[in-house]
Amino acid sequence: MKTFKVLGGGCRNCEMTAKAIAQAAKEAGVEIQLEKVTDMAEILGHGVMSTPGVVLDGQVVHAGGVPAPDQVRAWLDE
């Protein structure tokens, strides 16, 4: 199972990112754990200065905007 964290303050882009990950996982039949992180100290602890950020299995894979659908699908294929 892949573990995703969406880092951000709960803005529209953060919500869109979380929904895109959940939808892509459902379509691919991949089981994931998805957590939304709003604590600024934890977000900065990951080195993310621009949200939304995405952490996959402990590694920051994206920051600073809504990821493209192809990018989200690629994370699920890794």
PDB file of N, CA, C and O in Angstrom:
ATOM      1  N   MET A   1       0.838  -1.182   0.000  1.00  0.00           N
ATOM      2  CA  MET A   1       0.000   0.000   0.000  1.00  0.00           C
ATOM      3  C   MET A   1       0.880   1.242   0.000  1.00  0.00           C
ATOM      4  O   MET A   1       1.850   1.322   0.721  1.00  0.00           O
ATOM      5  N   LYS A   2       0.504   2.190  -0.839  1.00  0.00           N
ATOM      6  CA  LYS A   2       1.240   3.457  -0.918  1.00  0.00           C
ATOM      7  C   LYS A   2       0.635   4.439   0.082  1.00  0.00           C
ATOM      8  O   LYS A   2      -0.572   4.465   0.284  1.00  0.00           O
ATOM      9  N   THR A   3       1.491   5.245   0.682  1.00  0.00           N
ATOM     10  CA  THR A   3       1.054   6.244   1.645  1.00  0.00           C
ATOM     11  C   THR A   3       1.315   7.628   1.087  1.00  0.00           C
ATOM     12  O   THR A   3       2.457   7.968   0.773  1.00  0.00           O
ATOM     13  N   PHE A   4       0.267   8.405   0.944  1.00  0.00           N
ATOM     14  CA  PHE A   4       0.351   9.770   0.445  1.00  0.00           C
ATOM     15  C   PHE A   4       0.023  10.747   1.559  1.00  0.00           C
ATOM     16  O   PHE A   4      -0.878  10.492   2.367  1.00  0.00           O
ATOM     17  N   LYS A   5       0.723  11.861   1.570  1.00  0.00           N
ATOM     18  CA  LYS A   5       0.372  12.998   2.413  1.00  0.00           C
ATOM     19  C   LYS A   5       0.240  14.202   1.492  1.00  0.00           C
ATOM     20  O   LYS A   5       1.133  14.454   0.673  1.00  0.00           O
ATOM     21  N   VAL A   6      -0.867  14.923   1.624  1.00  0.00           N
ATOM     22  CA  VAL A   6      -1.052  16.174   0.903  1.00  0.00           C
ATOM     23  C   VAL A   6      -0.795  17.283   1.906  1.00  0.00           C
ATOM     24  O   VAL A   6      -1.477  17.378   2.928  1.00  0.00           O
ATOM     25  N   LEU A   7       0.231  18.083   1.632  1.00  0.00           N
ATOM     26  CA  LEU A   7       0.641  19.130   2.550  1.00  0.00           C
ATOM     27  C   LEU A   7       0.044  20.462   2.117  1.00  0.00           C
ATOM     28  O   LEU A   7       0.224  20.882   0.978  1.00  0.00           O
ATOM     29  N   GLY A   8      -0.653  21.121   3.035  1.00  0.00           N
ATOM     30  CA  GLY A   8      -1.215  22.428   2.728  1.00  0.00           C
ATOM     31  C   GLY A   8      -2.240  22.854   3.752  1.00  0.00           C
ATOM     32  O   GLY A   8      -2.687  22.061   4.576  1.00  0.00           O
ATOM     33  N   GLY A   9      -2.612  24.085   3.669  1.00  0.00           N
ATOM     34  CA  GLY A   9      -3.511  24.670   4.654  1.00  0.00           C
ATOM     35  C   GLY A   9      -4.986  24.395   4.425  1.00  0.00           C
ATOM     36  O   GLY A   9      -5.828  24.949   5.122  1.00  0.00           O
ATOM     37  N   GLY A  10      -5.327  23.572   3.470  1.00  0.00           N
ATOM     38  CA  GLY A  10      -6.726  23.270   3.204  1.00  0.00           C
ATOM     39  C   GLY A  10      -7.323  24.131   2.105  1.00  0.00           C
ATOM     40  O   GLY A  10      -8.534  24.222   1.957  1.00  0.00           O
ATOM     41  N   CYS A  11      -6.475  24.746   1.309  1.00  0.00           N
ATOM     42  CA  CYS A  11      -6.933  25.605   0.214  1.00  0.00           C
ATOM     43  C   CYS A  11      -7.563  24.761  -0.896  1.00  0.00           C
ATOM     44  O   CYS A  11      -7.508  23.537  -0.880  1.00  0.00           O
ATOM     45  N   ARG A  12      -8.139  25.429  -1.857  1.00  0.00           N
ATOM     46  CA  ARG A  12      -8.806  24.750  -2.979  1.00  0.00           C
ATOM     47  C   ARG A  12      -7.825  23.834  -3.722  1.00  0.00           C
ATOM     48  O   ARG A  12      -8.173  22.714  -4.084  1.00  0.00           O
ATOM     49  N   ASN A  13      -6.608  24.296  -3.974  1.00  0.00           N
ATOM     50  CA  ASN A  13      -5.628  23.475  -4.689  1.00  0.00           C
ATOM     51  C   ASN A  13      -5.251  22.235  -3.890  1.00  0.00           C
ATOM     52  O   ASN A  13      -5.033  21.164  -4.471  1.00  0.00           O
ATOM     53  N   CYS A  14      -5.183  22.362  -2.576  1.00  0.00           N
ATOM     54  CA  CYS A  14      -4.864  21.201  -1.731  1.00  0.00           C
ATOM     55  C   CYS A  14      -5.988  20.167  -1.810  1.00  0.00           C
ATOM     56  O   CYS A  14      -5.730  18.968  -1.918  1.00  0.00           O
ATOM     57  N   GLU A  15      -7.227  20.648  -1.768  1.00  0.00           N
ATOM     58  CA  GLU A  15      -8.375  19.747  -1.873  1.00  0.00           C
ATOM     59  C   GLU A  15      -8.417  19.070  -3.243  1.00  0.00           C
ATOM     60  O   GLU A  15      -8.682  17.873  -3.340  1.00  0.00           O
ATOM     61  N   MET A  16      -8.132  19.826  -4.294  1.00  0.00           N
ATOM     62  CA  MET A  16      -8.122  19.254  -5.647  1.00  0.00           C
ATOM     63  C   MET A  16      -7.031  18.193  -5.777  1.00  0.00           C
ATOM     64  O   MET A  16      -7.239  17.165  -6.425  1.00  0.00           O
ATOM     65  N   THR A  17      -5.886  18.433  -5.159  1.00  0.00           N
ATOM     66  CA  THR A  17      -4.780  17.471  -5.208  1.00  0.00           C
ATOM     67  C   THR A  17      -5.169  16.180  -4.512  1.00  0.00           C
ATOM     68  O   THR A  17      -4.959  15.081  -5.044  1.00  0.00           O
ATOM     69  N   ALA A  18      -5.745  16.283  -3.322  1.00  0.00           N
ATOM     70  CA  ALA A  18      -6.168  15.092  -2.581  1.00  0.00           C
ATOM     71  C   ALA A  18      -7.215  14.309  -3.368  1.00  0.00           C
ATOM     72  O   ALA A  18      -7.146  13.070  -3.460  1.00  0.00           O
ATOM     73  N   LYS A  19      -8.179  15.012  -3.960  1.00  0.00           N
ATOM     74  CA  LYS A  19      -9.220  14.341  -4.745  1.00  0.00           C
ATOM     75  C   LYS A  19      -8.631  13.665  -5.975  1.00  0.00           C
ATOM     76  O   LYS A  19      -9.043  12.561  -6.341  1.00  0.00           O
ATOM     77  N   ALA A  20      -7.658  14.310  -6.621  1.00  0.00           N
ATOM     78  CA  ALA A  20      -7.034  13.721  -7.814  1.00  0.00           C
ATOM     79  C   ALA A  20      -6.304  12.430  -7.469  1.00  0.00           C
ATOM     80  O   ALA A  20      -6.380  11.443  -8.211  1.00  0.00           O
ATOM     81  N   ILE A  21      -5.614  12.421  -6.345  1.00  0.00           N
ATOM     82  CA  ILE A  21      -4.895  11.213  -5.920  1.00  0.00           C
ATOM     83  C   ILE A  21      -5.886  10.101  -5.596  1.00  0.00           C
ATOM     84  O   ILE A  21      -5.723   8.960  -6.040  1.00  0.00           O
ATOM     85  N   ALA A  22      -6.927  10.422  -4.830  1.00  0.00           N
ATOM     86  CA  ALA A  22      -7.920   9.411  -4.459  1.00  0.00           C
ATOM     87  C   ALA A  22      -8.629   8.851  -5.689  1.00  0.00           C
ATOM     88  O   ALA A  22      -8.826   7.633  -5.802  1.00  0.00           O
ATOM     89  N   GLN A  23      -8.986   9.721  -6.627  1.00  0.00           N
ATOM     90  CA  GLN A  23      -9.685   9.281  -7.838  1.00  0.00           C
ATOM     91  C   GLN A  23      -8.790   8.403  -8.712  1.00  0.00           C
ATOM     92  O   GLN A  23      -9.226   7.367  -9.214  1.00  0.00           O
ATOM     93  N   ALA A  24      -7.531   8.805  -8.886  1.00  0.00           N
ATOM     94  CA  ALA A  24      -6.610   8.018  -9.708  1.00  0.00           C
ATOM     95  C   ALA A  24      -6.370   6.640  -9.092  1.00  0.00           C
ATOM     96  O   ALA A  24      -6.295   5.634  -9.802  1.00  0.00           O
ATOM     97  N   ALA A  25      -6.263   6.592  -7.773  1.00  0.00           N
ATOM     98  CA  ALA A  25      -6.056   5.305  -7.092  1.00  0.00           C
ATOM     99  C   ALA A  25      -7.268   4.401  -7.272  1.00  0.00           C
ATOM    100  O   ALA A  25      -7.129   3.200  -7.532  1.00  0.00           O
ATOM    101  N   LYS A  26      -8.449   4.978  -7.153  1.00  0.00           N
ATOM    102  CA  LYS A  26      -9.684   4.203  -7.337  1.00  0.00           C
ATOM    103  C   LYS A  26      -9.752   3.647  -8.751  1.00  0.00           C
ATOM    104  O   LYS A  26     -10.048   2.461  -8.945  1.00  0.00           O
ATOM    105  N   GLU A  27      -9.450   4.485  -9.740  1.00  0.00           N
ATOM    106  CA  GLU A  27      -9.505   4.052 -11.141  1.00  0.00           C
ATOM    107  C   GLU A  27      -8.476   2.974 -11.441  1.00  0.00           C
ATOM    108  O   GLU A  27      -8.726   2.076 -12.247  1.00  0.00           O
ATOM    109  N   ALA A  28      -7.309   3.057 -10.786  1.00  0.00           N
ATOM    110  CA  ALA A  28      -6.240   2.084 -11.027  1.00  0.00           C
ATOM    111  C   ALA A  28      -6.388   0.824 -10.167  1.00  0.00           C
ATOM    112  O   ALA A  28      -5.656  -0.143 -10.356  1.00  0.00           O
ATOM    113  N   GLY A  29      -7.298   0.863  -9.206  1.00  0.00           N
ATOM    114  CA  GLY A  29      -7.474  -0.275  -8.308  1.00  0.00           C
ATOM    115  C   GLY A  29      -6.313  -0.440  -7.347  1.00  0.00           C
ATOM    116  O   GLY A  29      -6.013  -1.549  -6.918  1.00  0.00           O
ATOM    117  N   VAL A  30      -5.682   0.681  -6.998  1.00  0.00           N
ATOM    118  CA  VAL A  30      -4.532   0.665  -6.094  1.00  0.00           C
ATOM    119  C   VAL A  30      -4.982   1.137  -4.717  1.00  0.00           C
ATOM    120  O   VAL A  30      -5.623   2.190  -4.591  1.00  0.00           O
ATOM    121  N   GLU A  31      -4.652   0.360  -3.703  1.00  0.00           N
ATOM    122  CA  GLU A  31      -5.005   0.731  -2.335  1.00  0.00           C
ATOM    123  C   GLU A  31      -3.987   1.734  -1.803  1.00  0.00           C
ATOM    124  O   GLU A  31      -2.776   1.510  -1.912  1.00  0.00           O
ATOM    125  N   ILE A  32      -4.486   2.848  -1.278  1.00  0.00           N
ATOM    126  CA  ILE A  32      -3.595   3.877  -0.741  1.00  0.00           C
ATOM    127  C   ILE A  32      -4.082   4.316   0.635  1.00  0.00           C
ATOM    128  O   ILE A  32      -5.234   4.070   1.008  1.00  0.00           O
ATOM    129  N   GLN A  33      -3.188   4.949   1.346  1.00  0.00           N
ATOM    130  CA  GLN A  33      -3.540   5.667   2.569  1.00  0.00           C
ATOM    131  C   GLN A  33      -3.286   7.133   2.251  1.00  0.00           C
ATOM    132  O   GLN A  33      -2.198   7.490   1.789  1.00  0.00           O
ATOM    133  N   LEU A  34      -4.292   7.981   2.469  1.00  0.00           N
ATOM    134  CA  LEU A  34      -4.189   9.399   2.129  1.00  0.00           C
ATOM    135  C   LEU A  34      -4.421  10.232   3.377  1.00  0.00           C
ATOM    136  O   LEU A  34      -5.445  10.091   4.042  1.00  0.00           O
ATOM    137  N   GLU A  35      -3.461  11.080   3.674  1.00  0.00           N
ATOM    138  CA  GLU A  35      -3.543  11.948   4.847  1.00  0.00           C
ATOM    139  C   GLU A  35      -3.375  13.398   4.406  1.00  0.00           C
ATOM    140  O   GLU A  35      -2.532  13.695   3.566  1.00  0.00           O
ATOM    141  N   LYS A  36      -4.171  14.280   4.969  1.00  0.00           N
ATOM    142  CA  LYS A  36      -4.023  15.711   4.712  1.00  0.00           C
ATOM    143  C   LYS A  36      -3.299  16.325   5.903  1.00  0.00           C
ATOM    144  O   LYS A  36      -3.723  16.152   7.043  1.00  0.00           O
ATOM    145  N   VAL A  37      -2.212  17.017   5.627  1.00  0.00           N
ATOM    146  CA  VAL A  37      -1.400  17.633   6.676  1.00  0.00           C
ATOM    147  C   VAL A  37      -1.543  19.147   6.574  1.00  0.00           C
ATOM    148  O   VAL A  37      -1.209  19.733   5.541  1.00  0.00           O
ATOM    149  N   THR A  38      -2.036  19.763   7.642  1.00  0.00           N
ATOM    150  CA  THR A  38      -2.225  21.215   7.648  1.00  0.00           C
ATOM    151  C   THR A  38      -1.290  21.914   8.629  1.00  0.00           C
ATOM    152  O   THR A  38      -1.225  23.141   8.630  1.00  0.00           O
ATOM    153  N   ASP A  39      -0.573  21.146   9.436  1.00  0.00           N
ATOM    154  CA  ASP A  39       0.345  21.726  10.419  1.00  0.00           C
ATOM    155  C   ASP A  39       1.565  22.319   9.710  1.00  0.00           C
ATOM    156  O   ASP A  39       2.331  21.595   9.073  1.00  0.00           O
ATOM    157  N   MET A  40       1.723  23.646   9.828  1.00  0.00           N
ATOM    158  CA  MET A  40       2.806  24.325   9.101  1.00  0.00           C
ATOM    159  C   MET A  40       4.193  23.833   9.513  1.00  0.00           C
ATOM    160  O   MET A  40       5.089  23.746   8.681  1.00  0.00           O
ATOM    161  N   ALA A  41       4.378  23.486  10.767  1.00  0.00           N
ATOM    162  CA  ALA A  41       5.679  22.985  11.211  1.00  0.00           C
ATOM    163  C   ALA A  41       6.023  21.675  10.506  1.00  0.00           C
ATOM    164  O   ALA A  41       7.165  21.468  10.075  1.00  0.00           O
ATOM    165  N   GLU A  42       5.038  20.809  10.365  1.00  0.00           N
ATOM    166  CA  GLU A  42       5.278  19.534   9.674  1.00  0.00           C
ATOM    167  C   GLU A  42       5.514  19.761   8.184  1.00  0.00           C
ATOM    168  O   GLU A  42       6.385  19.129   7.581  1.00  0.00           O
ATOM    169  N   ILE A  43       4.751  20.677   7.595  1.00  0.00           N
ATOM    170  CA  ILE A  43       4.930  20.983   6.175  1.00  0.00           C
ATOM    171  C   ILE A  43       6.341  21.509   5.927  1.00  0.00           C
ATOM    172  O   ILE A  43       7.050  21.040   5.029  1.00  0.00           O
ATOM    173  N   LEU A  44       6.767  22.461   6.739  1.00  0.00           N
ATOM    174  CA  LEU A  44       8.120  23.024   6.595  1.00  0.00           C
ATOM    175  C   LEU A  44       9.182  21.983   6.910  1.00  0.00           C
ATOM    176  O   LEU A  44      10.271  22.013   6.334  1.00  0.00           O
ATOM    177  N   GLY A  45       8.864  21.043   7.797  1.00  0.00           N
ATOM    178  CA  GLY A  45       9.791  19.956   8.120  1.00  0.00           C
ATOM    179  C   GLY A  45      10.103  19.075   6.918  1.00  0.00           C
ATOM    180  O   GLY A  45      11.166  18.454   6.842  1.00  0.00           O
ATOM    181  N   HIS A  46       9.186  19.034   5.981  1.00  0.00           N
ATOM    182  CA  HIS A  46       9.413  18.280   4.741  1.00  0.00           C
ATOM    183  C   HIS A  46      10.170  19.117   3.718  1.00  0.00           C
ATOM    184  O   HIS A  46      10.486  18.632   2.632  1.00  0.00           O
ATOM    185  N   GLY A  47      10.411  20.394   4.047  1.00  0.00           N
ATOM    186  CA  GLY A  47      11.121  21.277   3.119  1.00  0.00           C
ATOM    187  C   GLY A  47      10.226  21.894   2.063  1.00  0.00           C
ATOM    188  O   GLY A  47      10.714  22.463   1.091  1.00  0.00           O
ATOM    189  N   VAL A  48       8.921  21.793   2.236  1.00  0.00           N
ATOM    190  CA  VAL A  48       7.977  22.332   1.265  1.00  0.00           C
ATOM    191  C   VAL A  48       7.678  23.783   1.614  1.00  0.00           C
ATOM    192  O   VAL A  48       7.191  24.084   2.698  1.00  0.00           O
ATOM    193  N   MET A  49       7.991  24.674   0.684  1.00  0.00           N
ATOM    194  CA  MET A  49       7.775  26.100   0.903  1.00  0.00           C
ATOM    195  C   MET A  49       6.546  26.599   0.144  1.00  0.00           C
ATOM    196  O   MET A  49       6.043  27.675   0.417  1.00  0.00           O
ATOM    197  N   SER A  50       6.094  25.841  -0.839  1.00  0.00           N
ATOM    198  CA  SER A  50       4.960  26.231  -1.654  1.00  0.00           C
ATOM    199  C   SER A  50       3.981  25.059  -1.710  1.00  0.00           C
ATOM    200  O   SER A  50       4.357  23.957  -2.103  1.00  0.00           O
ATOM    201  N   THR A  51       2.744  25.302  -1.293  1.00  0.00           N
ATOM    202  CA  THR A  51       1.762  24.224  -1.241  1.00  0.00           C
ATOM    203  C   THR A  51       0.839  24.291  -2.449  1.00  0.00           C
ATOM    204  O   THR A  51       0.757  25.334  -3.097  1.00  0.00           O
ATOM    205  N   PRO A  52       0.162  23.219  -2.775  1.00  0.00           N
ATOM    206  CA  PRO A  52       0.187  21.952  -2.077  1.00  0.00           C
ATOM    207  C   PRO A  52       1.457  21.159  -2.362  1.00  0.00           C
ATOM    208  O   PRO A  52       2.049  21.285  -3.430  1.00  0.00           O
ATOM    209  N   GLY A  53       1.819  20.377  -1.385  1.00  0.00           N
ATOM    210  CA  GLY A  53       2.937  19.461  -1.543  1.00  0.00           C
ATOM    211  C   GLY A  53       2.413  18.038  -1.444  1.00  0.00           C
ATOM    212  O   GLY A  53       1.374  17.797  -0.832  1.00  0.00           O
ATOM    213  N   VAL A  54       3.115  17.117  -2.054  1.00  0.00           N
ATOM    214  CA  VAL A  54       2.726  15.708  -1.998  1.00  0.00           C
ATOM    215  C   VAL A  54       3.926  14.893  -1.543  1.00  0.00           C
ATOM    216  O   VAL A  54       5.022  15.016  -2.096  1.00  0.00           O
ATOM    217  N   VAL A  55       3.702  14.081  -0.516  1.00  0.00           N
ATOM    218  CA  VAL A  55       4.718  13.173  -0.007  1.00  0.00           C
ATOM    219  C   VAL A  55       4.234  11.759  -0.299  1.00  0.00           C
ATOM    220  O   VAL A  55       3.115  11.397   0.063  1.00  0.00           O
ATOM    221  N   LEU A  56       5.065  10.983  -0.965  1.00  0.00           N
ATOM    222  CA  LEU A  56       4.745   9.592  -1.287  1.00  0.00           C
ATOM    223  C   LEU A  56       5.743   8.698  -0.579  1.00  0.00           C
ATOM    224  O   LEU A  56       6.953   8.801  -0.824  1.00  0.00           O
ATOM    225  N   ASP A  57       5.241   7.869   0.320  1.00  0.00           N
ATOM    226  CA  ASP A  57       6.082   6.934   1.077  1.00  0.00           C
ATOM    227  C   ASP A  57       7.300   7.634   1.686  1.00  0.00           C
ATOM    228  O   ASP A  57       8.423   7.137   1.611  1.00  0.00           O
ATOM    229  N   GLY A  58       7.073   8.825   2.265  1.00  0.00           N
ATOM    230  CA  GLY A  58       8.123   9.541   2.976  1.00  0.00           C
ATOM    231  C   GLY A  58       8.977  10.469   2.134  1.00  0.00           C
ATOM    232  O   GLY A  58       9.815  11.184   2.661  1.00  0.00           O
ATOM    233  N   GLN A  59       8.778  10.479   0.814  1.00  0.00           N
ATOM    234  CA  GLN A  59       9.570  11.321  -0.092  1.00  0.00           C
ATOM    235  C   GLN A  59       8.688  12.413  -0.698  1.00  0.00           C
ATOM    236  O   GLN A  59       7.599  12.120  -1.191  1.00  0.00           O
ATOM    237  N   VAL A  60       9.171  13.650  -0.692  1.00  0.00           N
ATOM    238  CA  VAL A  60       8.442  14.725  -1.354  1.00  0.00           C
ATOM    239  C   VAL A  60       8.561  14.511  -2.866  1.00  0.00           C
ATOM    240  O   VAL A  60       9.663  14.429  -3.396  1.00  0.00           O
ATOM    241  N   VAL A  61       7.418  14.389  -3.530  1.00  0.00           N
ATOM    242  CA  VAL A  61       7.423  14.154  -4.978  1.00  0.00           C
ATOM    243  C   VAL A  61       6.854  15.330  -5.757  1.00  0.00           C
ATOM    244  O   VAL A  61       6.950  15.363  -6.987  1.00  0.00           O
ATOM    245  N   HIS A  62       6.259  16.310  -5.041  1.00  0.00           N
ATOM    246  CA  HIS A  62       5.653  17.444  -5.736  1.00  0.00           C
ATOM    247  C   HIS A  62       5.441  18.587  -4.754  1.00  0.00           C
ATOM    248  O   HIS A  62       5.161  18.356  -3.585  1.00  0.00           O
ATOM    249  N   ALA A  63       5.562  19.803  -5.254  1.00  0.00           N
ATOM    250  CA  ALA A  63       5.236  20.986  -4.450  1.00  0.00           C
ATOM    251  C   ALA A  63       4.891  22.142  -5.368  1.00  0.00           C
ATOM    252  O   ALA A  63       5.445  22.272  -6.454  1.00  0.00           O
ATOM    253  N   GLY A  64       3.951  22.965  -4.911  1.00  0.00           N
ATOM    254  CA  GLY A  64       3.677  24.222  -5.587  1.00  0.00           C
ATOM    255  C   GLY A  64       2.654  24.200  -6.691  1.00  0.00           C
ATOM    256  O   GLY A  64       2.835  24.839  -7.713  1.00  0.00           O
ATOM    257  N   GLY A  65       1.568  23.497  -6.526  1.00  0.00           N
ATOM    258  CA  GLY A  65       0.511  23.508  -7.524  1.00  0.00           C
ATOM    259  C   GLY A  65      -0.159  22.155  -7.615  1.00  0.00           C
ATOM    260  O   GLY A  65       0.316  21.174  -7.055  1.00  0.00           O
ATOM    261  N   VAL A  66      -1.255  22.123  -8.337  1.00  0.00           N
ATOM    262  CA  VAL A  66      -1.986  20.873  -8.525  1.00  0.00           C
ATOM    263  C   VAL A  66      -1.229  20.022  -9.543  1.00  0.00           C
ATOM    264  O   VAL A  66      -0.940  20.494 -10.643  1.00  0.00           O
ATOM    265  N   PRO A  67      -0.885  18.788  -9.181  1.00  0.00           N
ATOM    266  CA  PRO A  67      -0.161  17.943 -10.130  1.00  0.00           C
ATOM    267  C   PRO A  67      -1.039  17.532 -11.311  1.00  0.00           C
ATOM    268  O   PRO A  67      -2.259  17.405 -11.177  1.00  0.00           O
ATOM    269  N   ALA A  68      -0.409  17.316 -12.440  1.00  0.00           N
ATOM    270  CA  ALA A  68      -1.119  16.867 -13.642  1.00  0.00           C
ATOM    271  C   ALA A  68      -1.609  15.433 -13.443  1.00  0.00           C
ATOM    272  O   ALA A  68      -0.977  14.646 -12.742  1.00  0.00           O
ATOM    273  N   PRO A  69      -2.726  15.087 -14.066  1.00  0.00           N
ATOM    274  CA  PRO A  69      -3.252  13.719 -13.939  1.00  0.00           C
ATOM    275  C   PRO A  69      -2.230  12.639 -14.310  1.00  0.00           C
ATOM    276  O   PRO A  69      -2.152  11.597 -13.659  1.00  0.00           O
ATOM    277  N   ASP A  70      -1.439  12.869 -15.355  1.00  0.00           N
ATOM    278  CA  ASP A  70      -0.421  11.891 -15.751  1.00  0.00           C
ATOM    279  C   ASP A  70       0.615  11.700 -14.657  1.00  0.00           C
ATOM    280  O   ASP A  70       1.117  10.589 -14.455  1.00  0.00           O
ATOM    281  N   GLN A  71       0.955  12.781 -13.972  1.00  0.00           N
ATOM    282  CA  GLN A  71       1.928  12.707 -12.893  1.00  0.00           C
ATOM    283  C   GLN A  71       1.378  11.877 -11.735  1.00  0.00           C
ATOM    284  O   GLN A  71       2.087  11.038 -11.174  1.00  0.00           O
ATOM    285  N   VAL A  72       0.117  12.079 -11.391  1.00  0.00           N
ATOM    286  CA  VAL A  72      -0.508  11.316 -10.304  1.00  0.00           C
ATOM    287  C   VAL A  72      -0.541   9.835 -10.665  1.00  0.00           C
ATOM    288  O   VAL A  72      -0.193   8.978  -9.841  1.00  0.00           O
ATOM    289  N   ARG A  73      -0.921   9.518 -11.896  1.00  0.00           N
ATOM    290  CA  ARG A  73      -0.958   8.107 -12.323  1.00  0.00           C
ATOM    291  C   ARG A  73       0.431   7.477 -12.265  1.00  0.00           C
ATOM    292  O   ARG A  73       0.591   6.315 -11.894  1.00  0.00           O
ATOM    293  N   ALA A  74       1.467   8.244 -12.607  1.00  0.00           N
ATOM    294  CA  ALA A  74       2.838   7.745 -12.563  1.00  0.00           C
ATOM    295  C   ALA A  74       3.237   7.383 -11.132  1.00  0.00           C
ATOM    296  O   ALA A  74       3.942   6.393 -10.912  1.00  0.00           O
ATOM    297  N   TRP A  75       2.814   8.173 -10.157  1.00  0.00           N
ATOM    298  CA  TRP A  75       3.124   7.857  -8.756  1.00  0.00           C
ATOM    299  C   TRP A  75       2.509   6.525  -8.354  1.00  0.00           C
ATOM    300  O   TRP A  75       3.116   5.765  -7.611  1.00  0.00           O
ATOM    301  N   LEU A  76       1.342   6.229  -8.865  1.00  0.00           N
ATOM    302  CA  LEU A  76       0.664   4.977  -8.519  1.00  0.00           C
ATOM    303  C   LEU A  76       1.339   3.785  -9.197  1.00  0.00           C
ATOM    304  O   LEU A  76       1.240   2.664  -8.705  1.00  0.00           O
ATOM    305  N   ASP A  77       2.001   4.011 -10.311  1.00  0.00           N
ATOM    306  CA  ASP A  77       2.689   2.939 -11.040  1.00  0.00           C
ATOM    307  C   ASP A  77       4.055   2.613 -10.464  1.00  0.00           C
ATOM    308  O   ASP A  77       4.647   1.587 -10.803  1.00  0.00           O
ATOM    309  N   GLU A  78       4.613   3.520  -9.661  1.00  0.00           N
ATOM    310  CA  GLU A  78       5.976   3.321  -9.128  1.00  0.00           C
ATOM    311  C   GLU A  78       6.072   2.101  -8.263  1.00  0.00           C
ATOM    312  O   GLU A  78       5.187   1.744  -7.543  1.00  0.00           O
TER     313      GLU A  78
END
